[in-house]
Short mmCIF file of C-alpha atoms in Angstrom, two decimals:
data_model
loop_
_atom_site.label_atom_id
_atom_site.label_comp_id
_atom_site.label_asym_id
_atom_site.label_seq_id
_atom_site.Cartn_x
_atom_site.Cartn_y
_atom_site.Cartn_z
CA UNK A 1 -12.39 -0.46 2.88
CA UNK A 2 -13.49 -1.28 6.08
CA UNK A 3 -15.21 -4.58 4.48
CA UNK A 4 -11.90 -5.16 2.90
CA UNK A 5 -9.72 -5.14 6.16
CA UNK A 6 -12.62 -7.63 7.68
CA UNK A 7 -12.46 -9.68 4.85
CA UNK A 8 -8.82 -9.89 5.08
CA UNK A 9 -8.67 -10.46 8.47
CA UNK A 10 -10.88 -13.75 8.24
CA UNK A 11 -8.58 -15.34 5.96
CA UNK A 12 -6.17 -17.95 7.01
CA UNK A 13 -2.56 -15.78 7.66
CA UNK A 14 -1.28 -17.68 4.77
CA UNK A 15 -3.47 -16.03 2.53
CA UNK A 16 -2.79 -12.93 4.44
CA UNK A 17 0.39 -12.93 3.39
CA UNK A 18 -0.50 -13.44 -0.06
CA UNK A 19 -3.12 -10.27 -0.34
CA UNK A 20 -0.44 -7.29 -0.30
CA UNK A 21 0.59 -4.50 -2.79
CA UNK A 22 3.29 -6.38 -4.27
CA UNK A 23 1.54 -9.39 -4.92
CA UNK A 24 -1.57 -7.52 -6.62
CA UNK A 25 1.50 -5.47 -8.74
CA UNK A 26 3.07 -8.72 -9.77
CA UNK A 27 -0.41 -10.56 -10.64
CA UNK A 28 -1.30 -7.61 -12.55
CA UNK A 29 2.49 -8.06 -14.45
CA UNK A 30 2.15 -11.73 -14.83
CA UNK A 31 -1.39 -11.17 -16.13
CA UNK A 32 -0.19 -8.89 -18.51
CA UNK A 33 2.81 -10.54 -20.11
CA UNK A 34 1.10 -14.40 -20.31
CA UNK A 35 -1.93 -12.23 -22.30
CA UNK A 36 0.77 -10.93 -24.75
CA UNK A 37 2.87 -14.43 -25.01
CA UNK A 38 -0.68 -15.73 -25.33
CA UNK A 39 -2.12 -13.83 -28.07
CA UNK A 40 1.41 -13.96 -30.19
CA UNK A 41 1.67 -17.93 -29.56
CA UNK A 42 -2.10 -18.00 -30.82
CA UNK A 43 -1.52 -16.08 -33.43
CA UNK A 44 1.59 -18.03 -34.77
CA UNK A 45 1.30 -21.64 -34.01
CA UNK A 46 -1.59 -22.71 -31.98
CA UNK A 47 -4.14 -24.74 -33.26
CA UNK A 48 -7.64 -24.10 -32.35
CA UNK A 49 -9.03 -26.11 -29.05
CA UNK A 50 -11.60 -28.68 -31.17
CA UNK A 51 -14.96 -29.00 -29.05
CA UNK A 52 -15.03 -25.20 -29.28
CA UNK A 53 -13.90 -24.36 -32.32
CA UNK A 54 -17.48 -24.88 -34.43
CA UNK A 55 -19.25 -22.65 -32.11
CA UNK A 56 -16.89 -19.19 -32.42
CA UNK A 57 -16.59 -17.97 -35.46
CA UNK A 58 -13.19 -17.76 -36.89
CA UNK A 59 -13.73 -13.96 -37.28
CA UNK A 60 -13.84 -13.69 -32.91
CA UNK A 61 -11.38 -16.47 -32.34
CA UNK A 62 -8.65 -14.11 -34.80
CA UNK A 63 -9.93 -10.93 -33.20
CA UNK A 64 -9.20 -12.37 -29.57
CA UNK A 65 -5.98 -13.28 -30.26
CA UNK A 66 -4.31 -9.60 -32.03
CA UNK A 67 -6.61 -7.70 -29.27
CA UNK A 68 -4.96 -9.81 -26.45
CA UNK A 69 -1.27 -8.39 -27.18
CA UNK A 70 -2.89 -4.91 -27.45
CA UNK A 71 -4.96 -5.85 -23.73
CA UNK A 72 -1.56 -7.37 -22.09
CA UNK A 73 0.63 -3.99 -23.17
CA UNK A 74 -2.15 -2.09 -21.90
CA UNK A 75 -2.19 -4.29 -18.44
CA UNK A 76 1.76 -3.34 -18.31
CA UNK A 77 0.44 0.23 -18.04
CA UNK A 78 -2.00 -0.43 -15.39
CA UNK A 79 0.64 -2.84 -13.64
CA UNK A 80 2.81 0.53 -13.54
CA UNK A 81 0.33 2.58 -12.30
CA UNK A 82 -0.31 -0.17 -9.62
CA UNK A 83 3.43 0.68 -8.63
CA UNK A 84 2.59 4.02 -7.51
CA UNK A 85 -0.18 3.76 -5.93
CA UNK A 86 -2.83 5.24 -8.71
CA UNK A 87 -6.30 4.36 -7.95
CA UNK A 88 -6.78 4.97 -12.18
CA UNK A 89 -4.14 1.72 -12.36
CA UNK A 90 -6.54 -0.22 -9.89
CA UNK A 91 -9.56 0.45 -11.94
CA UNK A 92 -7.50 0.08 -15.00
CA UNK A 93 -6.44 -3.61 -14.38
CA UNK A 94 -10.06 -4.51 -12.47
CA UNK A 95 -11.98 -4.21 -15.42
CA UNK A 96 -9.23 -5.15 -18.21
CA UNK A 97 -8.61 -8.72 -16.42
CA UNK A 98 -12.35 -9.96 -17.16
CA UNK A 99 -11.00 -8.99 -20.54
CA UNK A 100 -8.10 -11.21 -20.61
CA UNK A 101 -10.06 -13.66 -19.40
CA UNK A 102 -12.64 -13.37 -22.18
CA UNK A 103 -10.08 -12.87 -24.76
CA UNK A 104 -8.26 -16.38 -23.62
CA UNK A 105 -11.27 -17.87 -23.68
CA UNK A 106 -11.89 -16.60 -27.16
CA UNK A 107 -9.00 -17.62 -28.37
CA UNK A 108 -10.21 -20.89 -28.39
CA UNK A 109 -6.82 -22.61 -27.50
CA UNK A 110 -5.34 -24.90 -24.89
CA UNK A 111 -2.78 -22.93 -24.20
CA UNK A 112 -5.06 -19.94 -23.54
CA UNK A 113 -6.15 -22.02 -19.88
CA UNK A 114 -2.93 -20.57 -17.93
CA UNK A 115 -4.21 -16.82 -19.06
CA UNK A 116 -7.53 -17.39 -17.38
CA UNK A 117 -6.71 -18.77 -14.78
CA UNK A 118 -4.71 -15.91 -13.77
CA UNK A 119 -6.61 -13.61 -14.86
CA UNK A 120 -9.69 -15.16 -12.99
CA UNK A 121 -7.25 -15.29 -9.55
CA UNK A 122 -5.84 -12.01 -9.75
CA UNK A 123 -9.68 -9.99 -9.54
CA UNK A 124 -10.38 -11.08 -5.85
CA UNK A 125 -7.25 -10.29 -4.46
CA UNK A 126 -6.62 -6.99 -6.21
CA UNK A 127 -10.60 -6.54 -5.29
CA UNK A 128 -9.13 -7.47 -1.36
CA UNK A 129 -6.33 -4.97 -1.70
CA UNK A 130 -7.96 -2.03 -3.77
CA UNK A 131 -7.80 0.28 -0.59
CA UNK A 132 -3.51 0.23 -1.34
CA UNK A 133 -4.67 1.77 -4.17
CA UNK A 134 -6.17 5.10 -3.06
CA UNK A 135 -3.85 7.89 -4.76
CA UNK A 136 -4.98 9.95 -7.31
CA UNK A 137 -3.55 11.18 -10.70
CA UNK A 138 -2.30 14.35 -10.73
CA UNK A 139 -1.61 15.91 -14.51
CA UNK A 140 -0.29 19.15 -15.37
CA UNK A 141 -2.31 21.50 -17.51
CA UNK A 142 0.19 21.05 -20.39
CA UNK A 143 -0.02 17.34 -19.87
CA UNK A 144 -4.15 17.35 -20.06
CA UNK A 145 -3.84 19.71 -23.30
CA UNK A 146 -1.67 17.31 -25.38
CA UNK A 147 -3.37 14.74 -24.42
CA UNK A 148 -6.45 16.78 -25.48
CA UNK A 149 -4.88 17.82 -28.89
CA UNK A 150 -4.11 14.03 -29.43
CA UNK A 151 -7.25 12.83 -29.43
CA UNK A 152 -9.35 15.79 -30.82
CA UNK A 153 -6.72 15.38 -33.99
CA UNK A 154 -7.65 11.83 -34.07
CA UNK A 155 -11.68 12.67 -34.05
CA UNK A 156 -10.85 15.58 -36.84
CA UNK A 157 -9.48 13.09 -39.07
CA UNK A 158 -11.21 10.13 -38.63
CA UNK A 159 -15.10 12.29 -38.93
CA UNK A 160 -13.68 14.45 -42.14
CA UNK A 161 -12.15 11.48 -43.54
CA UNK A 162 -15.63 9.17 -43.29
CA UNK A 163 -17.53 12.16 -44.34
CA UNK A 164 -15.33 12.49 -47.24
CA UNK A 165 -14.93 8.62 -47.88
CA UNK A 166 -16.73 9.48 -52.07
CA UNK A 167 -13.21 12.07 -52.50
CA UNK A 168 -10.52 8.82 -51.19
CA UNK A 169 -9.82 5.49 -52.61
CA UNK A 170 -9.99 3.05 -50.17
CA UNK A 171 -12.15 4.71 -47.09
CA UNK A 172 -15.84 2.79 -47.13
CA UNK A 173 -15.94 2.34 -43.23
CA UNK A 174 -15.21 4.21 -39.83
CA UNK A 175 -12.18 2.11 -39.04
CA UNK A 176 -10.91 2.35 -43.11
CA UNK A 177 -11.13 6.45 -41.79
CA UNK A 178 -9.72 5.96 -38.04
CA UNK A 179 -6.56 3.92 -39.96
CA UNK A 180 -5.62 6.76 -42.59
CA UNK A 181 -5.72 9.11 -39.73
CA UNK A 182 -3.77 7.39 -37.36
CA UNK A 183 -1.09 6.11 -40.35
CA UNK A 184 -1.10 9.66 -41.42
CA UNK A 185 -0.38 11.38 -38.06
CA UNK A 186 2.33 8.64 -37.83
CA UNK A 187 3.75 9.44 -40.65
CA UNK A 188 3.80 5.80 -41.86
CA UNK A 189 1.69 6.52 -44.69
CA UNK A 190 1.69 2.94 -46.94
CA UNK A 191 -0.09 4.46 -49.82
CA UNK A 192 -3.16 1.80 -49.63
CA UNK A 193 -5.45 5.01 -48.52
CA UNK A 194 -5.50 8.41 -51.01
CA UNK A 195 -7.32 11.27 -51.82
CA UNK A 196 -8.20 11.21 -55.59
CA UNK A 197 -6.21 13.39 -57.58
CA UNK A 198 -9.45 15.45 -58.70
CA UNK A 199 -10.60 16.42 -55.21
CA UNK A 200 -8.82 19.17 -53.89
CA UNK A 201 -11.02 19.04 -50.08
CA UNK A 202 -9.51 15.59 -49.83
CA UNK A 203 -5.90 16.74 -50.88
CA UNK A 204 -6.46 19.94 -48.61
CA UNK A 205 -7.67 17.93 -45.72
CA UNK A 206 -4.98 15.12 -45.65
CA UNK A 207 -2.64 17.89 -45.69
CA UNK A 208 -4.08 19.31 -42.13
CA UNK A 209 -4.54 16.21 -40.50
CA UNK A 210 -0.85 15.51 -41.86
CA UNK A 211 0.66 18.46 -39.92
CA UNK A 212 -2.03 18.70 -36.84
CA UNK A 213 -1.48 14.77 -36.91
CA UNK A 214 2.28 14.84 -36.37
CA UNK A 215 2.48 18.05 -33.82
CA UNK A 216 -0.15 16.49 -31.81
CA UNK A 217 2.03 13.85 -32.01
CA UNK A 218 5.37 15.33 -31.11
CA UNK A 219 3.44 17.70 -28.98
CA UNK A 220 2.13 14.20 -26.53
CA UNK A 221 5.49 12.03 -26.81
CA UNK A 222 7.30 15.27 -25.21
CA UNK A 223 4.68 16.39 -22.42
CA UNK A 224 3.52 13.05 -21.62
CA UNK A 225 6.66 10.70 -21.76
CA UNK A 226 9.39 13.76 -21.64
CA UNK A 227 8.70 13.58 -17.22
CA UNK A 228 8.81 9.77 -17.40
CA UNK A 229 12.11 10.17 -18.99
CA UNK A 230 13.28 12.82 -16.55
CA UNK A 231 12.29 10.47 -13.12
CA UNK A 232 14.33 7.53 -14.34
CA UNK A 233 17.06 10.15 -15.30
CA UNK A 234 16.63 11.91 -11.62
CA UNK A 235 16.11 8.51 -10.19
CA UNK A 236 19.29 7.46 -10.85
CA UNK A 237 20.68 10.42 -9.73
CA UNK A 238 19.03 9.92 -6.26
CA UNK A 239 16.67 12.98 -6.56
CA UNK A 240 12.89 12.78 -6.45
CA UNK A 241 11.39 14.64 -9.45
CA UNK A 242 8.55 17.62 -9.00
CA UNK A 243 5.87 15.35 -10.47
CA UNK A 244 6.68 12.36 -7.44
CA UNK A 245 6.24 14.96 -4.83
CA UNK A 246 3.07 16.55 -6.07
CA UNK A 247 1.45 13.38 -5.26
CA UNK A 248 2.97 13.16 -1.24
CA UNK A 249 -0.17 13.23 1.20
CA UNK A 250 -0.16 12.10 4.53
CA UNK A 251 3.23 10.58 4.14
CA UNK A 252 6.31 9.98 6.92
CA UNK A 253 8.63 12.46 6.36
CA UNK A 254 12.39 11.19 7.53
CA UNK A 255 14.66 13.64 8.47
CA UNK A 256 18.63 12.19 8.58
CA UNK A 257 19.24 9.00 6.93
CA UNK A 258 22.20 6.47 8.96
CA UNK A 259 22.51 3.53 11.34
CA UNK A 260 19.43 4.74 13.77
CA UNK A 261 16.94 5.57 10.80
CA UNK A 262 18.20 2.49 8.48
CA UNK A 263 15.86 -0.12 10.44
CA UNK A 264 13.06 2.44 10.52
CA UNK A 265 13.15 3.08 6.66
CA UNK A 266 13.14 -0.99 6.09
CA UNK A 267 10.06 -1.04 8.88
CA UNK A 268 8.31 1.79 6.64
CA UNK A 269 8.98 -0.17 3.42
CA UNK A 270 7.72 -3.32 4.63
CA UNK A 271 4.67 -1.85 6.16
CA UNK A 272 3.82 -0.18 2.50
CA UNK A 273 3.63 3.07 4.01
CA UNK A 274 4.65 5.88 1.77
CA UNK A 275 7.57 8.17 3.25
CA UNK A 276 10.13 10.57 1.44
CA UNK A 277 14.24 10.68 3.18
CA UNK A 278 15.77 14.11 3.44
CA UNK A 279 19.41 13.61 3.85
CA UNK A 280 22.57 15.50 2.86
CA UNK A 281 25.07 12.35 2.91
CA UNK A 282 25.47 11.62 -0.41
CA UNK A 283 26.23 7.65 -0.30
CA UNK A 284 23.35 7.65 1.16
CA UNK A 285 21.44 9.15 -1.44
CA UNK A 286 22.80 6.82 -4.06
CA UNK A 287 22.49 3.24 -1.66
CA UNK A 288 18.38 4.57 -1.39
CA UNK A 289 18.00 5.21 -4.74
CA UNK A 290 19.73 2.20 -6.25
CA UNK A 291 16.80 -0.23 -3.61
CA UNK A 292 13.68 2.19 -5.22
CA UNK A 293 13.12 4.47 -2.00
CA UNK A 294 12.14 8.40 -2.12
CA UNK A 295 14.84 10.71 -1.23
CA UNK A 296 15.94 13.87 -1.41
CA UNK A 297 19.53 14.95 -1.17
CA UNK A 298 18.95 17.99 0.48
CA UNK A 299 20.04 19.70 4.08
CA UNK A 300 17.06 18.54 6.61
CA UNK A 301 17.36 21.78 8.42
CA UNK A 302 16.80 24.10 5.45
CA UNK A 303 13.11 24.90 4.48
CA UNK A 304 13.34 24.64 1.05
CA UNK A 305 13.99 20.91 0.75
CA UNK A 306 11.11 20.14 3.25
CA UNK A 307 8.36 22.51 1.52
CA UNK A 308 9.51 20.16 -1.69
CA UNK A 309 9.00 17.19 0.79
CA UNK A 310 5.40 18.41 1.49
CA UNK A 311 5.79 18.90 5.19
CA UNK A 312 2.79 20.58 5.52
CA UNK A 313 0.75 17.21 4.80
CA UNK A 314 3.17 15.25 6.43
CA UNK A 315 1.51 12.73 8.65
CA UNK A 316 4.78 12.41 11.01
CA UNK A 317 8.19 13.85 10.68
CA UNK A 318 11.27 11.78 12.27
CA UNK A 319 13.92 13.79 13.06
CA UNK A 320 17.48 11.17 13.14
CA UNK A 321 20.54 12.99 12.01
CA UNK A 322 22.86 10.66 14.28
CA UNK A 323 24.20 14.15 15.54
CA UNK A 324 21.93 15.77 18.49
CA UNK A 325 22.86 18.81 17.71
CA UNK A 326 21.82 18.91 13.80
CA UNK A 327 18.80 17.45 15.24
CA UNK A 328 17.51 20.24 17.06
CA UNK A 329 18.10 22.51 14.04
CA UNK A 330 16.29 20.42 11.95
CA UNK A 331 13.33 19.78 14.89
CA UNK A 332 13.77 23.93 14.76
CA UNK A 333 12.93 24.28 11.37
CA UNK A 334 10.05 21.70 11.04
CA UNK A 335 8.44 22.71 13.81
CA UNK A 336 8.39 26.32 12.13
CA UNK A 337 6.93 24.68 8.92
CA UNK A 338 4.34 22.48 10.18
CA UNK A 339 3.35 23.38 13.57
CA UNK A 340 0.29 20.96 14.25
CA UNK A 341 2.37 17.47 12.56
CA UNK A 342 3.68 15.29 15.08
CA UNK A 343 7.14 15.35 15.27
CA UNK A 344 9.54 12.35 17.18
CA UNK A 345 12.92 12.87 17.07
CA UNK A 346 16.09 10.11 18.39
CA UNK A 347 18.75 11.35 20.63
CA UNK A 348 22.22 10.44 20.53
CA UNK A 349 22.84 11.40 24.02
CA UNK A 350 20.21 10.64 26.46
CA UNK A 351 21.31 13.87 28.22
CA UNK A 352 19.65 15.68 25.54
CA UNK A 353 16.29 14.37 25.70
CA UNK A 354 14.97 17.48 27.02
CA UNK A 355 16.68 20.11 25.03
CA UNK A 356 15.27 18.07 21.99
CA UNK A 357 11.84 18.48 23.55
CA UNK A 358 12.46 22.23 24.22
CA UNK A 359 13.17 22.78 20.23
CA UNK A 360 9.78 21.29 19.99
CA UNK A 361 9.84 17.85 19.46
CA UNK A 362 6.55 15.80 20.80
CA UNK A 363 8.41 12.80 20.96
CA UNK A 364 12.05 11.64 21.80
CA UNK A 365 13.63 8.67 22.42
CA UNK A 366 16.86 7.62 23.41
CA UNK A 367 17.68 4.24 21.89
CA UNK A 368 20.62 3.96 24.21
CA UNK A 369 17.86 4.15 27.13
CA UNK A 370 15.64 2.07 25.85
CA UNK A 371 17.50 -0.99 24.78
CA UNK A 372 19.67 -1.01 28.63
CA UNK A 373 16.07 -0.86 29.67
CA UNK A 374 15.10 -3.87 28.12
CA UNK A 375 18.37 -5.66 28.54
CA UNK A 376 18.16 -5.13 32.62
CA UNK A 377 14.05 -6.70 32.40
CA UNK A 378 15.38 -9.41 29.98
CA UNK A 379 18.96 -10.34 32.98
CA UNK A 380 16.01 -10.27 35.45
CA UNK A 381 13.68 -12.37 33.93
CA UNK A 382 10.74 -9.65 32.58
CA UNK A 383 7.90 -10.25 30.17
CA UNK A 384 9.75 -8.32 26.97
CA UNK A 385 11.29 -11.19 25.77
CA UNK A 386 9.00 -11.63 22.83
CA UNK A 387 10.06 -7.80 21.71
CA UNK A 388 13.96 -8.55 22.60
CA UNK A 389 13.88 -11.26 19.90
CA UNK A 390 11.88 -9.48 17.79
CA UNK A 391 14.39 -6.85 17.70
CA UNK A 392 17.93 -9.09 18.02
CA UNK A 393 16.04 -11.27 14.82
CA UNK A 394 15.97 -7.87 12.44
CA UNK A 395 19.72 -7.23 13.36
#
């Protein structure tokens, strides 16, 4: 991580702006879409590139074209994982990028050149931003069991079908056995591979694959895809899901939302810092949710929402509800739940600064007082003009 930061600091300023989390995610998604589009286009109409065509067998070209679309969809999954800051998404993407470049080359088409170039360009950018994707993937026991059941049934069907291949019409290779298992489990059943009518073992085995396969697919769809559907619904309602809350660690907890905290939230978002807003304002919650900002709709002075927001694992707590009395109550609750966490509060009325400190805040800032000092220094010719210009330009 230190090496990556050092390399980024040596780059020109324009390049440093490119090396952001959003840029890495955008590149991964662009490669994914380009991989799918290139594969489909080359399968359909693109003629082979004649200088390379004699050196790459047709079967390799066809395989690269068909698998290119699959790799593209896998890259989409990786990009979505990157968007959540997951380390597994980074590993998945960094391993797939050389594969998409190789597939583009093996497709032997001039239309694959953009895919090859973009894949190769994305690798160093993703490598230099690797420290931005450090979250671990947290799966529940039920999700792990559902995934294991799905993989186990496919392995059972493939091994069993290949072992009984003499009792089936159409199974000669392990690929045939896996194909039979997959279409049987998914209830597609094309009918091109069937058990011999005289083989009881093959028919019983097919029945077991059908029952176990359908059950495992249904279980996996409900357990693995259910949380994603729940996340989309709850995100529309402005509520964080339990799975999202479980991933919180070393984050900033913003208690309250209003004119005072709005620029703070924008600053945290611009710096890719993980944070959560807890507010009882329904309109504010809806607005934050529309901008993909994590928010919990609850009273910030209650203990339950602070526990859900993992206040014990927060790196800092910012209290600014626009009401000093509410701030004091919120600080008391936060200090009780997280005795060692640094708490910063914003006093609406500068006369309440000492009161908020006595309530448990480590640092209390009065925006009115700071603004007054800056304005006076500016009038008297102080050297804070750069800071003032920055503040005014952000308005």
